Every structure is written in C-alpha cells, then in structure tokens.
Coordinates of C-alpha atoms in Angstrom, one line a residue:
Chain A
M729 CA 0.0 0.0 0.0
T730 CA 2.9 2.3 0.7
V731 CA 4.4 1.8 -2.7
D732 CA 3.5 5.2 -4.1
I733 CA 3.9 7.1 -0.8
E734 CA 7.6 6.4 -0.4
K735 CA 8.4 8.2 -3.6
T736 CA 7.5 11.5 -2.1
G737 CA 10.4 13.9 -2.0
P738 CA 11.2 16.1 1.0
D739 CA 8.6 18.8 1.4
D740 CA 11.0 21.5 2.5
T741 CA 13.3 21.8 -0.5
P742 CA 12.8 25.3 -1.9
P743 CA 11.7 25.3 -5.6
P744 CA 14.4 26.6 -8.0
P745 CA 13.7 30.1 -9.3
T746 CA 12.9 29.0 -12.9
Q747 CA 11.1 25.6 -12.5
P748 CA 11.5 23.2 -15.4
E749 CA 8.4 21.1 -16.2
A750 CA 8.0 18.4 -13.6
I751 CA 8.8 14.9 -14.8
K752 CA 5.6 12.9 -15.4
A753 CA 6.9 9.3 -15.9
I754 CA 5.0 6.1 -15.4
P755 CA 6.6 4.6 -12.2
V756 CA 8.0 1.0 -12.3
R757 CA 5.4 -1.5 -11.4
H758 CA 6.4 -3.8 -8.5
Y759 CA 4.3 -6.8 -9.2
G760 CA 6.3 -8.9 -6.7
R761 CA 4.9 -6.8 -3.9
Y762 CA 1.3 -7.5 -4.8
V763 CA 2.1 -11.3 -5.1
A764 CA 3.8 -11.3 -1.7
A765 CA 0.9 -9.4 -0.1
V766 CA -1.7 -11.8 -1.5
V767 CA 0.3 -14.8 -0.3
A768 CA 0.8 -13.3 3.2
I769 CA -2.9 -12.4 3.5
G770 CA -3.9 -15.9 2.4
L771 CA -1.7 -17.6 4.9
F772 CA -2.8 -15.4 7.7
A773 CA -6.5 -16.1 6.9
L774 CA -5.8 -19.8 7.0
I775 CA -4.2 -19.5 10.4
V776 CA -7.0 -17.4 11.8
Y777 CA -9.5 -19.9 10.4
A778 CA -7.7 -22.8 12.0
F779 CA -7.7 -21.2 15.4
S780 CA -11.3 -20.1 15.1
Q781 CA -12.4 -23.7 14.5
G782 CA -10.3 -25.1 17.4
K783 CA -11.9 -26.2 20.7
I784 CA -11.2 -22.8 22.3
N785 CA -13.9 -20.8 23.9
W786 CA -12.9 -17.4 22.5
G787 CA -15.9 -15.7 24.2
A788 CA -14.2 -16.2 27.6
I789 CA -11.4 -13.8 26.7
P790 CA -13.4 -10.6 26.4
D791 CA -15.4 -11.7 29.5
Y792 CA -12.2 -11.7 31.6
F793 CA -10.1 -9.1 29.7
F794 CA -10.8 -6.3 32.2
D795 CA -11.4 -8.5 35.2
D796 CA -10.2 -6.8 38.3
R797 CA -7.7 -9.6 39.0
I798 CA -6.2 -9.4 35.5
V799 CA -5.9 -5.6 35.7
D800 CA -4.3 -5.8 39.1
G801 CA -1.9 -8.5 37.8
A802 CA -1.0 -6.4 34.8
W803 CA -0.3 -3.4 37.1
K804 CA 1.9 -5.6 39.3
T805 CA 3.8 -6.8 36.2
L806 CA 4.5 -3.2 35.2
V807 CA 5.6 -2.3 38.7
L808 CA 7.8 -5.3 38.9
T809 CA 9.3 -4.6 35.5
F810 CA 9.9 -1.0 36.4
W811 CA 11.7 -1.6 39.7
S812 CA 13.7 -4.6 38.3
M813 CA 14.9 -2.4 35.5
V814 CA 15.8 0.4 37.9
I815 CA 17.9 -2.1 39.9
G816 CA 19.2 -3.6 36.6
I817 CA 20.2 -0.3 35.0
G818 CA 21.6 1.3 38.2
G819 CA 23.6 -1.9 39.0
G820 CA 24.6 -2.3 35.4
I821 CA 26.1 1.2 35.1
I822 CA 28.0 0.7 38.4
L823 CA 29.3 -2.7 37.3
A824 CA 30.3 -1.4 33.9
V825 CA 32.3 1.5 35.4
M826 CA 33.8 -0.9 37.9
R827 CA 34.9 -3.3 35.1
L828 CA 36.5 -0.6 33.1
S829 CA 38.2 0.9 36.1
K830 CA 42.0 0.8 36.5
N831 CA 41.5 -0.6 40.0
P832 CA 42.2 -4.3 39.7
V833 CA 40.1 -5.2 42.7
T834 CA 36.9 -3.5 41.6
S835 CA 37.2 -4.7 38.0
S836 CA 37.7 -8.3 39.3
I837 CA 34.6 -8.1 41.5
A838 CA 32.6 -6.8 38.6
W839 CA 33.9 -9.6 36.4
F840 CA 33.0 -12.2 39.0
Y841 CA 29.5 -10.8 39.5
I842 CA 28.8 -10.8 35.8
W843 CA 30.2 -14.3 35.4
F844 CA 28.0 -15.7 38.2
F845 CA 24.7 -14.0 37.4
R846 CA 24.9 -14.4 33.7
G847 CA 26.1 -18.0 34.0
T848 CA 23.1 -19.3 35.9
P849 CA 19.4 -19.4 34.8
V850 CA 17.2 -16.7 36.2
L851 CA 14.6 -19.2 37.3
V852 CA 17.2 -21.0 39.4
Q853 CA 18.3 -17.7 40.9
L854 CA 14.7 -16.9 41.8
F855 CA 14.4 -20.3 43.6
V856 CA 17.6 -19.6 45.4
W857 CA 16.4 -16.3 46.7
F858 CA 13.1 -17.9 47.6
N859 CA 14.8 -20.6 49.7
L860 CA 17.4 -18.4 51.3
G861 CA 15.6 -18.8 54.6
L862 CA 17.4 -22.1 54.8
V863 CA 20.7 -20.2 55.3
F864 CA 19.5 -17.2 57.2
E865 CA 16.8 -17.7 59.8
T866 CA 16.5 -14.1 60.9
I867 CA 17.6 -10.7 59.5
N868 CA 19.2 -8.1 61.7
L869 CA 20.3 -4.8 60.2
G870 CA 20.5 -3.1 63.6
F871 CA 17.6 -0.7 63.0
Y872 CA 15.5 -3.5 61.5
Q873 CA 15.2 -7.1 62.5
D874 CA 12.7 -9.8 61.5
E875 CA 12.2 -13.4 60.7
W876 CA 13.7 -14.1 57.3
S877 CA 10.5 -15.6 56.0
D878 CA 8.6 -12.4 56.9
F879 CA 11.3 -10.2 55.4
M880 CA 11.7 -12.1 52.1
T881 CA 8.3 -11.4 50.6
P882 CA 7.4 -12.8 47.2
M883 CA 7.8 -9.2 45.9
L884 CA 11.3 -8.8 47.3
T885 CA 12.3 -12.2 46.0
A886 CA 11.0 -11.3 42.6
L887 CA 12.7 -8.0 42.6
L888 CA 16.1 -9.2 43.8
G889 CA 16.0 -12.3 41.5
L890 CA 15.1 -10.3 38.4
G891 CA 17.0 -7.1 39.2
L892 CA 20.3 -8.5 40.2
N893 CA 20.3 -10.9 37.2
E894 CA 19.4 -8.0 34.9
A895 CA 22.3 -5.9 36.3
A896 CA 24.8 -8.4 34.9
Y897 CA 23.3 -8.1 31.4
M898 CA 23.0 -4.3 31.6
A899 CA 26.6 -4.1 32.7
E900 CA 27.7 -5.7 29.5
I901 CA 25.5 -3.4 27.5
C902 CA 26.8 -0.3 29.3
R903 CA 30.4 -1.4 28.9
A904 CA 29.9 -1.8 25.2
G905 CA 28.4 1.7 25.1
L906 CA 31.2 3.3 27.1
L907 CA 33.8 1.6 24.9
S908 CA 32.0 2.7 21.7
V909 CA 32.8 6.4 22.4
D910 CA 36.0 7.5 20.6
E911 CA 39.0 7.8 22.8
G912 CA 39.6 11.3 21.4
Q913 CA 36.5 12.5 23.3
S914 CA 37.9 11.7 26.7
E915 CA 41.3 13.0 25.6
A916 CA 39.8 16.3 24.6
S917 CA 37.9 16.5 27.8
H918 CA 41.0 15.7 29.9
A919 CA 43.0 18.2 27.9
L920 CA 40.4 20.9 29.0
G921 CA 41.1 20.0 32.6
M922 CA 37.9 18.0 33.3
S923 CA 38.2 15.3 35.9
Q924 CA 37.7 11.6 35.2
G925 CA 34.2 11.7 36.8
K926 CA 33.1 14.9 34.9
T927 CA 34.5 13.4 31.6
L928 CA 32.4 10.3 32.2
R929 CA 29.2 12.2 33.2
R930 CA 29.3 15.1 30.7
V931 CA 31.1 13.7 27.7
V932 CA 31.3 9.9 27.6
I933 CA 28.0 8.7 29.0
P934 CA 25.7 11.0 26.9
Q935 CA 27.4 9.7 23.8
A936 CA 27.3 6.1 25.1
M937 CA 23.5 6.4 25.6
R938 CA 23.0 6.3 21.8
V939 CA 24.5 2.8 21.8
I940 CA 23.0 1.8 25.2
V941 CA 19.4 2.8 24.6
P942 CA 18.3 0.4 21.8
P943 CA 19.5 -2.8 23.6
T944 CA 18.1 -1.5 26.9
G945 CA 14.7 -1.1 25.3
N946 CA 15.1 -4.7 24.2
E947 CA 15.9 -5.6 27.8
V948 CA 12.9 -3.8 29.2
I949 CA 10.6 -5.6 26.8
N950 CA 12.3 -8.9 27.7
M951 CA 12.0 -8.1 31.4
L952 CA 8.3 -7.5 31.0
K953 CA 7.9 -11.0 29.7
T954 CA 10.4 -12.6 32.0
T955 CA 8.4 -11.3 35.0
S956 CA 6.0 -14.2 34.2
L957 CA 8.6 -16.5 35.7
V958 CA 8.1 -15.1 39.2
A959 CA 4.7 -16.9 39.2
A960 CA 6.9 -19.7 40.4
V961 CA 7.9 -17.9 43.6
Q962 CA 4.3 -17.1 44.7
F963 CA 4.2 -13.5 43.3
T964 CA 0.8 -13.0 41.7
E965 CA 1.4 -10.9 38.7
L966 CA -0.4 -11.0 35.3
F967 CA 0.5 -14.5 34.3
R968 CA -0.3 -16.1 37.7
Q969 CA -3.6 -14.3 37.9
A970 CA -4.4 -15.6 34.4
Q971 CA -3.5 -19.1 35.5
N972 CA -5.6 -18.8 38.7
I973 CA -8.6 -17.6 36.7
G974 CA -8.0 -20.4 34.2
Q975 CA -8.2 -23.0 36.9
S976 CA -11.3 -21.7 38.6
S977 CA -13.2 -20.8 35.5
G978 CA -12.3 -24.0 33.5
A979 CA -10.9 -22.0 30.6
P980 CA -7.1 -22.4 31.2
V981 CA -5.9 -22.1 27.5
E982 CA -8.2 -19.1 26.9
M983 CA -6.5 -17.3 29.8
Y984 CA -3.1 -18.0 28.3
F985 CA -4.3 -16.2 25.1
L986 CA -5.6 -13.4 27.3
A987 CA -2.3 -13.0 29.1
A988 CA -0.5 -13.1 25.7
S989 CA -2.7 -10.2 24.4
W990 CA -2.0 -8.2 27.5
Y991 CA 1.7 -8.7 27.2
L992 CA 1.6 -7.8 23.5
V993 CA -0.3 -4.5 24.3
M994 CA 2.2 -3.6 27.0
T995 CA 5.3 -4.4 24.9
S996 CA 3.8 -2.4 22.0
I997 CA 3.4 0.7 24.2
L998 CA 7.0 0.3 25.4
S999 CA 8.3 0.1 21.9
V1000 CA 6.8 3.5 21.1
G1001 CA 8.5 4.9 24.2
Q1002 CA 11.8 3.4 23.1
Y1003 CA 11.5 5.1 19.7
Y1004 CA 11.2 8.6 21.3
L1005 CA 14.1 7.9 23.7
E1006 CA 16.4 6.9 20.8
R1007 CA 15.4 10.0 18.9
H1008 CA 16.3 12.1 21.9
Y1009 CA 19.8 10.6 22.2
A1010 CA 20.4 10.9 18.4
R1011 CA 20.9 14.6 18.8
G1012 CA 24.0 15.8 17.0
S1013 CA 24.8 12.4 15.5
S1014 CA 23.0 13.0 12.2
R1015 CA 22.2 16.2 10.4
S1016 CA 18.5 16.0 10.9
L1017 CA 16.4 14.0 13.2
P1018 CA 14.1 11.3 11.8
P1019 CA 10.4 12.2 11.8
T1020 CA 8.3 11.1 14.7
P1021 CA 5.5 8.6 14.0
F1022 CA 3.0 11.4 14.1
Q1023 CA 5.0 13.5 11.6
K1024 CA 5.2 10.4 9.4
I1025 CA 1.4 10.0 9.4
K1026 CA 0.9 13.6 8.8
S1027 CA 3.3 13.7 5.8
T1028 CA 1.7 10.4 4.5
V1029 CA -1.8 11.9 4.6
F1030 CA -0.5 15.1 3.0
S1031 CA 1.2 13.3 0.2
V1032 CA -1.8 11.1 -0.6
R1033 CA -3.9 14.2 -1.1
R1034 CA -1.5 15.5 -3.7
P1035 CA -2.2 15.0 -7.3
K1036 CA -0.2 12.2 -8.9
G1037 CA 2.7 13.1 -11.1
V1038 CA 3.8 15.9 -8.9
T1039 CA 5.6 13.4 -6.7
A1040 CA 8.8 12.8 -8.5
Chain B
M251 CA 66.1 32.8 29.4
S252 CA 66.0 29.1 30.5
A253 CA 64.6 30.0 33.9
N254 CA 61.4 31.3 32.6
A255 CA 61.0 29.0 29.6
M256 CA 57.3 28.1 29.0
V257 CA 58.2 24.5 28.0
K258 CA 61.6 23.0 28.9
A259 CA 62.5 19.4 28.0
E260 CA 65.6 17.7 29.3
G261 CA 66.4 14.2 27.9
V262 CA 62.8 13.2 27.5
H263 CA 62.3 9.5 26.7
K264 CA 59.0 7.8 26.0
S265 CA 58.4 4.1 25.1
F266 CA 55.3 2.3 24.1
G267 CA 56.1 -1.2 25.3
P268 CA 59.4 -2.2 23.6
V269 CA 59.2 0.6 21.0
E270 CA 61.2 3.7 22.0
V271 CA 59.4 6.7 20.5
L272 CA 61.3 9.5 22.1
K273 CA 65.0 9.0 22.6
G274 CA 66.0 12.0 24.6
I275 CA 64.5 15.3 23.5
D276 CA 66.0 18.5 24.7
L277 CA 64.4 21.8 23.8
E278 CA 63.1 25.0 25.1
V279 CA 60.0 27.1 24.2
A280 CA 60.2 30.7 25.3
P281 CA 57.0 32.6 26.3
R282 CA 55.1 34.3 23.4
E283 CA 57.0 32.1 21.0
V284 CA 55.5 30.1 18.1
F285 CA 57.4 26.9 18.2
C286 CA 57.0 24.5 15.2
L287 CA 57.7 20.8 15.3
I288 CA 58.1 19.1 11.9
G289 CA 59.2 15.7 10.8
P290 CA 58.1 12.5 9.1
S291 CA 55.2 10.6 10.6
G292 CA 56.3 8.3 13.3
S293 CA 59.1 10.6 14.3
G294 CA 57.6 11.2 17.7
K295 CA 56.5 14.8 17.3
S296 CA 52.9 14.2 18.3
T297 CA 53.9 12.0 21.2
F298 CA 56.1 14.7 22.5
L299 CA 53.3 17.2 22.2
R300 CA 51.0 14.9 24.2
C301 CA 53.7 14.5 26.9
I302 CA 53.5 18.3 27.5
N303 CA 50.0 18.1 28.9
H304 CA 50.6 14.6 30.3
L305 CA 48.3 12.7 28.0
E306 CA 51.3 10.5 27.7
K307 CA 53.6 9.7 30.6
V308 CA 57.3 10.4 30.2
N309 CA 59.6 7.4 31.0
A310 CA 62.8 9.3 31.6
G311 CA 64.1 12.8 31.6
R312 CA 62.4 15.9 32.9
L313 CA 59.7 18.0 31.2
Y314 CA 58.7 21.4 32.7
V315 CA 55.8 23.7 31.8
D316 CA 56.2 27.2 33.1
G317 CA 58.8 26.0 35.6
E318 CA 56.7 23.2 37.0
L319 CA 57.4 19.5 36.5
V320 CA 54.8 17.8 34.3
G321 CA 53.0 14.9 36.0
Y322 CA 55.2 14.6 39.0
R323 CA 56.2 16.4 42.2
Q324 CA 59.8 16.4 43.2
K325 CA 60.7 16.3 46.9
G326 CA 64.4 16.0 47.6
D327 CA 65.6 13.4 45.1
K328 CA 62.3 11.5 45.0
L329 CA 59.5 11.9 42.4
Y330 CA 55.9 11.5 43.4
E331 CA 53.3 10.8 40.8
L332 CA 50.5 13.4 40.8
K333 CA 46.9 12.4 41.4
D334 CA 44.5 12.6 38.4
S335 CA 42.9 15.6 40.0
E336 CA 46.2 17.5 40.3
V337 CA 47.1 16.7 36.7
A338 CA 43.6 18.0 35.7
V339 CA 44.3 21.3 37.5
K340 CA 47.6 21.8 35.5
R341 CA 45.9 21.0 32.2
R342 CA 43.5 23.9 32.7
D343 CA 46.3 26.3 31.6
I344 CA 47.3 24.3 28.5
G345 CA 45.0 24.3 25.5
M346 CA 45.1 21.6 23.0
V347 CA 43.8 21.3 19.5
F348 CA 43.6 17.9 17.9
Q349 CA 44.1 16.7 14.3
R350 CA 40.6 15.1 14.4
F351 CA 39.0 18.2 16.2
N352 CA 37.4 16.0 18.9
L353 CA 34.5 18.3 19.4
F354 CA 31.8 16.9 21.6
P355 CA 29.2 15.8 19.0
H356 CA 26.2 15.9 21.4
M357 CA 26.7 19.6 22.2
T358 CA 26.2 22.7 20.0
A359 CA 29.3 24.8 19.1
I360 CA 28.7 27.2 21.9
A361 CA 27.9 24.5 24.4
N362 CA 31.3 22.9 23.5
I363 CA 33.0 26.2 24.3
V364 CA 31.3 26.9 27.6
E365 CA 31.5 23.4 28.9
A366 CA 35.0 23.5 30.5
P367 CA 34.7 27.1 31.9
I368 CA 31.4 26.2 33.6
Q369 CA 32.3 22.7 34.7
V370 CA 36.0 23.2 35.6
K371 CA 36.4 26.9 36.5
R372 CA 32.9 27.2 37.9
E373 CA 32.2 30.3 35.9
S374 CA 28.7 31.6 35.7
K375 CA 26.8 30.8 32.7
A376 CA 26.4 34.4 31.6
V377 CA 30.1 35.1 31.8
A378 CA 31.0 31.9 30.0
L379 CA 28.4 32.5 27.2
A380 CA 29.5 36.1 26.7
R381 CA 33.1 35.1 26.2
A382 CA 32.2 32.1 24.1
E383 CA 30.3 34.5 21.7
Q384 CA 33.4 36.7 21.5
L385 CA 35.6 33.7 20.8
L386 CA 33.2 32.5 18.1
D387 CA 33.3 35.9 16.5
R388 CA 37.1 35.9 16.7
V389 CA 37.3 32.6 14.7
G390 CA 34.7 33.9 12.3
L391 CA 31.8 31.7 13.3
A392 CA 29.5 34.0 15.2
D393 CA 26.5 32.7 13.2
K394 CA 27.3 29.0 14.0
A395 CA 26.8 29.1 17.8
D396 CA 23.8 26.8 17.7
S397 CA 25.1 24.3 15.1
Y398 CA 26.1 20.8 16.1
P399 CA 29.5 19.7 15.0
S400 CA 28.1 17.4 12.4
Q401 CA 26.5 20.4 10.7
L402 CA 29.8 22.2 10.4
S403 CA 32.6 21.7 7.8
G404 CA 36.0 20.4 9.0
G405 CA 37.5 23.8 8.9
Q406 CA 34.7 25.2 11.0
Q407 CA 34.9 22.4 13.5
Q408 CA 38.6 23.0 13.9
R409 CA 38.0 26.7 14.5
V410 CA 35.3 25.9 17.1
A411 CA 37.9 23.5 18.7
I412 CA 40.4 26.4 18.9
A413 CA 37.8 28.6 20.5
R414 CA 37.0 25.8 23.0
A415 CA 40.6 25.6 24.0
L416 CA 40.9 29.4 24.2
A417 CA 37.9 29.6 26.5
M418 CA 40.0 28.3 29.3
E419 CA 42.3 31.2 28.8
P420 CA 45.4 29.1 28.6
K421 CA 49.0 30.3 28.8
L422 CA 50.1 27.7 26.3
M423 CA 48.4 26.2 23.2
L424 CA 49.3 22.9 21.7
F425 CA 48.4 22.2 18.1
D426 CA 48.6 18.6 16.9
E427 CA 48.6 18.7 13.1
P428 CA 45.5 21.0 13.2
T429 CA 45.1 21.2 9.4
S430 CA 46.0 17.6 8.4
A431 CA 42.5 16.3 8.3
L432 CA 41.1 19.3 6.3
D433 CA 40.3 19.8 2.7
P434 CA 43.0 22.1 1.2
E435 CA 40.7 25.0 0.7
L436 CA 39.7 25.0 4.3
V437 CA 43.2 25.0 5.7
G438 CA 43.6 28.8 5.2
D439 CA 40.8 29.7 7.6
V440 CA 42.3 27.7 10.4
L441 CA 45.8 29.0 9.7
D442 CA 44.5 32.6 9.7
V443 CA 43.0 32.0 13.2
M444 CA 46.4 30.6 14.4
R445 CA 48.2 33.5 12.9
G446 CA 46.0 35.9 14.8
L447 CA 46.7 34.1 18.0
A448 CA 50.5 34.3 17.3
E449 CA 50.1 38.1 16.8
D450 CA 48.4 38.4 20.1
G451 CA 51.4 36.8 21.8
M452 CA 50.1 33.4 22.6
T453 CA 52.8 30.8 23.3
M454 CA 52.2 28.0 20.8
V455 CA 53.7 24.6 20.1
V456 CA 52.6 23.5 16.7
V457 CA 53.1 20.1 15.1
T458 CA 52.5 20.8 11.4
H459 CA 53.2 19.9 7.8
E460 CA 52.4 23.5 6.7
M461 CA 55.9 24.7 5.9
G462 CA 54.6 28.0 4.7
F463 CA 52.9 28.7 8.0
A464 CA 56.1 27.6 9.9
R465 CA 58.2 30.0 7.8
E466 CA 55.9 33.0 8.1
V467 CA 54.6 32.7 11.7
G468 CA 57.1 30.4 13.4
D469 CA 59.8 31.9 15.8
A470 CA 61.6 28.6 16.2
L471 CA 61.5 25.3 14.4
V472 CA 62.7 21.8 15.3
F473 CA 63.0 18.9 12.8
M474 CA 62.5 15.6 14.5
D475 CA 63.2 12.1 13.1
D476 CA 63.1 8.7 14.8
G477 CA 62.6 10.1 18.2
V478 CA 65.5 12.7 18.3
V479 CA 65.9 16.3 17.4
V480 CA 67.9 16.4 14.2
E481 CA 68.0 20.1 13.6
S482 CA 66.7 23.2 15.2
G483 CA 66.8 26.9 14.6
H484 CA 64.9 29.8 13.1
P485 CA 62.3 28.5 10.6
R486 CA 63.7 30.5 7.7
D487 CA 67.2 29.1 8.3
V488 CA 66.2 25.5 8.7
L489 CA 63.7 25.5 5.9
T490 CA 65.9 27.3 3.3
N491 CA 69.3 26.2 4.4
P492 CA 69.1 22.8 6.1
Q493 CA 72.4 21.4 7.5
H494 CA 71.7 17.7 7.9
D495 CA 71.1 15.3 5.0
R496 CA 68.0 13.9 6.7
T497 CA 66.5 17.3 6.9
K498 CA 67.4 18.0 3.3
S499 CA 65.8 14.8 2.0
F500 CA 62.6 15.4 4.1
L501 CA 62.3 19.0 3.0
S502 CA 62.9 18.1 -0.6
K503 CA 59.9 15.8 -0.5
V504 CA 57.4 18.2 1.3
L505 CA 58.3 21.6 -0.1

C-alpha cells in the first residue's frame, strides 16, 4: 500500500527560481509486492480460520479481559518490570564502570558478579532467593530485625532475583556503550582540565547512551515478559492471575491467550516509548532527526492528497 | 632565558612497550614564541606534544611547563606521581587542538566552548556565554553558535575547537597537526586564526606539515626524526638552508 507514498520527495526543498516542467513518468510496477501481499494475507487467513475452528472458547477472553484480578496482575507486572529495571540499569552502570576501572580489585569483583549472574538461569536464581531462609533464619540490620520468611516477601524475592540478574546483562550493554565512544573524546575532555568523573558524566555517558538505549529497550521488553517466571515464587502478577482464573473458570488455555494479548499490548506501548528515547539521544549524531510517527502519518496523509505526477 | 621558559624538555624519553618513540628530547620554548615541530610521521613529534600536557607519561628525563614539572612532584631526590585531580588542574592552563578536532558531538558549538569554563572553572553561565560569543566571533563563526559539530565543515569544526581551548584562557596552546584532516581550501581559515593568535602573543607549540605557516609565523623550528631532534633553529634558516642530510631529504619531499 505504501508503494507510491515512499516516492514523495522532502517537502521543505525550496523550488528553484525557474522551475522546469515536472517529470511525469510512469513509475516502475512492482508486481512482486502484490504477489507477496496476496500470499501473506492468504496464509494469515488460513491460520485465523484454523484457530477459530479449534476447541477454544474465544468468548471467555473478552469476559475476563478487564477482570479486576487481571488488571491488578498487569499493574503488578508493570511495577515489577519498572523496579527490576531500575535495579538492573543502576547496577549495570556501576558494574560497567567498575569493570572498566583501572583498579584491579573493583574490576575483578565486577567480572565475578557478571560471570555468576549471567552464568546461571534466572529461574534457578529466583528459587535460590526464595529458599534463602534455609541459610538465614533471621535478619538483623541493627535498625530493623525480623524473621527471614517475613522479610523475604514474594515481591522482594522477585525484585532481587530479576533485578540482580538484569544488572549483569545491563553491565555488558553499558560497557559496550562506554567503549564505543571515541578515545579522542575523553582526551579532549581531559585536555580541557575536566576530571575523570566529569568526563564520564558530561562527555562519555551522553554519547554512550545512543549505543546503550536500543538494547536497553530490548531488555525492558524482555523483562516485562520474564516477570511471568516469578509466578513460580508465589508472586501474583499477570501470568499467575491468568493461571488462577483459568483453573477456577475452567478455561485455562483461553486465559493464556488473554495473558499473551495483555503482554503484547504492553510491549507495544513500550516500543513506542523506546522510539522517542532513541530519537532524543540521536541529537548531533545526524544532520536532521528522523520524523516522529505522528509526523510520518501527517506527511503520508498530506502526500496522498497531492495529485499524482507531482511526486517525483 | 631558560629559567622562565614556557616549556623545557631535558632528555625526555618515551616508550610504548618495547618501542622507544622519544630517545632523549632537549628543547626550550620561550613565552610568546610560536614553536613548530616538523618531521616525518612516526618521528615522535605528536607523542612529544602529548607529553607536554601529560596525556602520555614520560619514561625518563624531565619536562617542565612554566617552571613546574609535568605529571610529578619532586621532593628531595624522590619523584611522586601526581593524582589525576592534580594533573587536571595543571591541564587547565594548557589548551590543546587535535588533528581530528574531537568536538563533543552531542553539544552545539557554543555548548562545546562553555563546557569547561562552567564545569571546571565554575564560571557563571552568563560570563562563559558572553566570552564564548566573543571567541566564536574571533574565529569567524558567530553565526554558527547553535550548530552541532556534524552540521559544520571540517575547517569550521577546527575553529570551534580552537575557540573551545581558548575559552579556558590558557597560557600555552598545543596544536597537533591542526590542518592535516582538512580539505586544502579549508586550511587557510584555520591558519588565519592561528596567525591571529600568534600576533596576540600566545605561546604556541605547533606540530605541522604546513611549511609555509612555519616559515611565516614560526619563531623557532625543530626537525625531528626517529625520536630525536635532528636540527633546530629559526624556521627561515632551517627550511631554506638545512644542514643535515636527513632534513634536506625530508624538505625536498614536502616543499
């Protein structure tokens, strides 16, 4: 459908003073695109038909879609994702700086942390956090003391399990970002008399963000889905709520589809957010910023209204 | 003369692993002097320049800037390495211009210039901005204040880089092949700015391949090859009447 639209030239180029006659050529026909579209639509229709004929009670999904328990579970999933990523990104930046530090002790500690948390499955780590009461019976922080089992709530288990695991991955992403910044940048900064910390904060990290943001967006989306694992440690988020309803209502598979749609909606919203974040950190790296989705839609609508032949 | 030299090198050695890049450099740069370093690539001239503001550590010998030892503190006959923060303080007074400009690409031209005065010298934004505008005007780019480096030509970027270094009001400017990465027709603008600086009495150490600039503007010139100073003197004498065969063969290729 977008075949003709993409041929639109930039709108802001000023017309030359004496305008020659616009070229009115018949554009190349891309028959392959039509064939591919027909095949794709056909296959999709077949899949939809197959699912609609299956022994699945589709009506159950809208019935429960905005069920209080589902909405509450989705909210908990978002909260868990947010705080796990806060721990992950904060820890990741610290670990990355530690790994790149000239201090051999801190860089070894960071190496060991990443080696351990990246080397074991996150589900296993969650169970270890969950069962840590076997090692510690009570907790005593001086100002706060409690039985371990009361202290280690499912929420805290989930947060620590997911957040500390994520920190290991984020550390590698941040390290790649920091290393991607040209050495001349920190040299120039040092030559101006800026300290190591200022150089990092003002010069290196802002440029590293351009490399760090896209994989981090990926990690956020991944995290949103990975939170479904914490159903195994008694934390009732979206997936566990869907399972519970499935068992009580006798429509377990339907609830999986319901959960899947919720995850899809949430990850789609996150993808849009990621787009704007990437755009923000692209400042100065290219001569003009790419259009926002809204600008794209606007220019698309505008170009469709134009008479054919003018678009050259 | 030697007591108040701006830069003084005594037997400076520098090695990268097993490779000895500087094999004992002795020279002096007087205040207000334009001091040119020429020589084939790999001769160690850029490395020596980077030693002056301690971007590279000297392995042996002594290097002084304005009478103070670079990178170390001497107490009795013992040398103590300076902390990073102490090195940073000394670098404030030494401006450096790089071959590849090294402007901060995420900041506009004027933000590049005010960055160090605000962050390092704790100047107020108004003061820093006012001087940055003057400096941009001086390098002929008053209208480019809000452009990002990627929107500027190489010559314009290099002139912003010079303004950025000048914003710290240095007593010494180091130029590391400032025109080598530029299109030939852009070289002149940058050299004009440097010529203006020289006329204002700035002490400058310039690594360059621009023999014309060295002859016109330079007060002293050193020809380096293979980590040693082969020949030194007034630019006109060395460039028109070289004494050593190595200098003669180099000049015959570049002039």
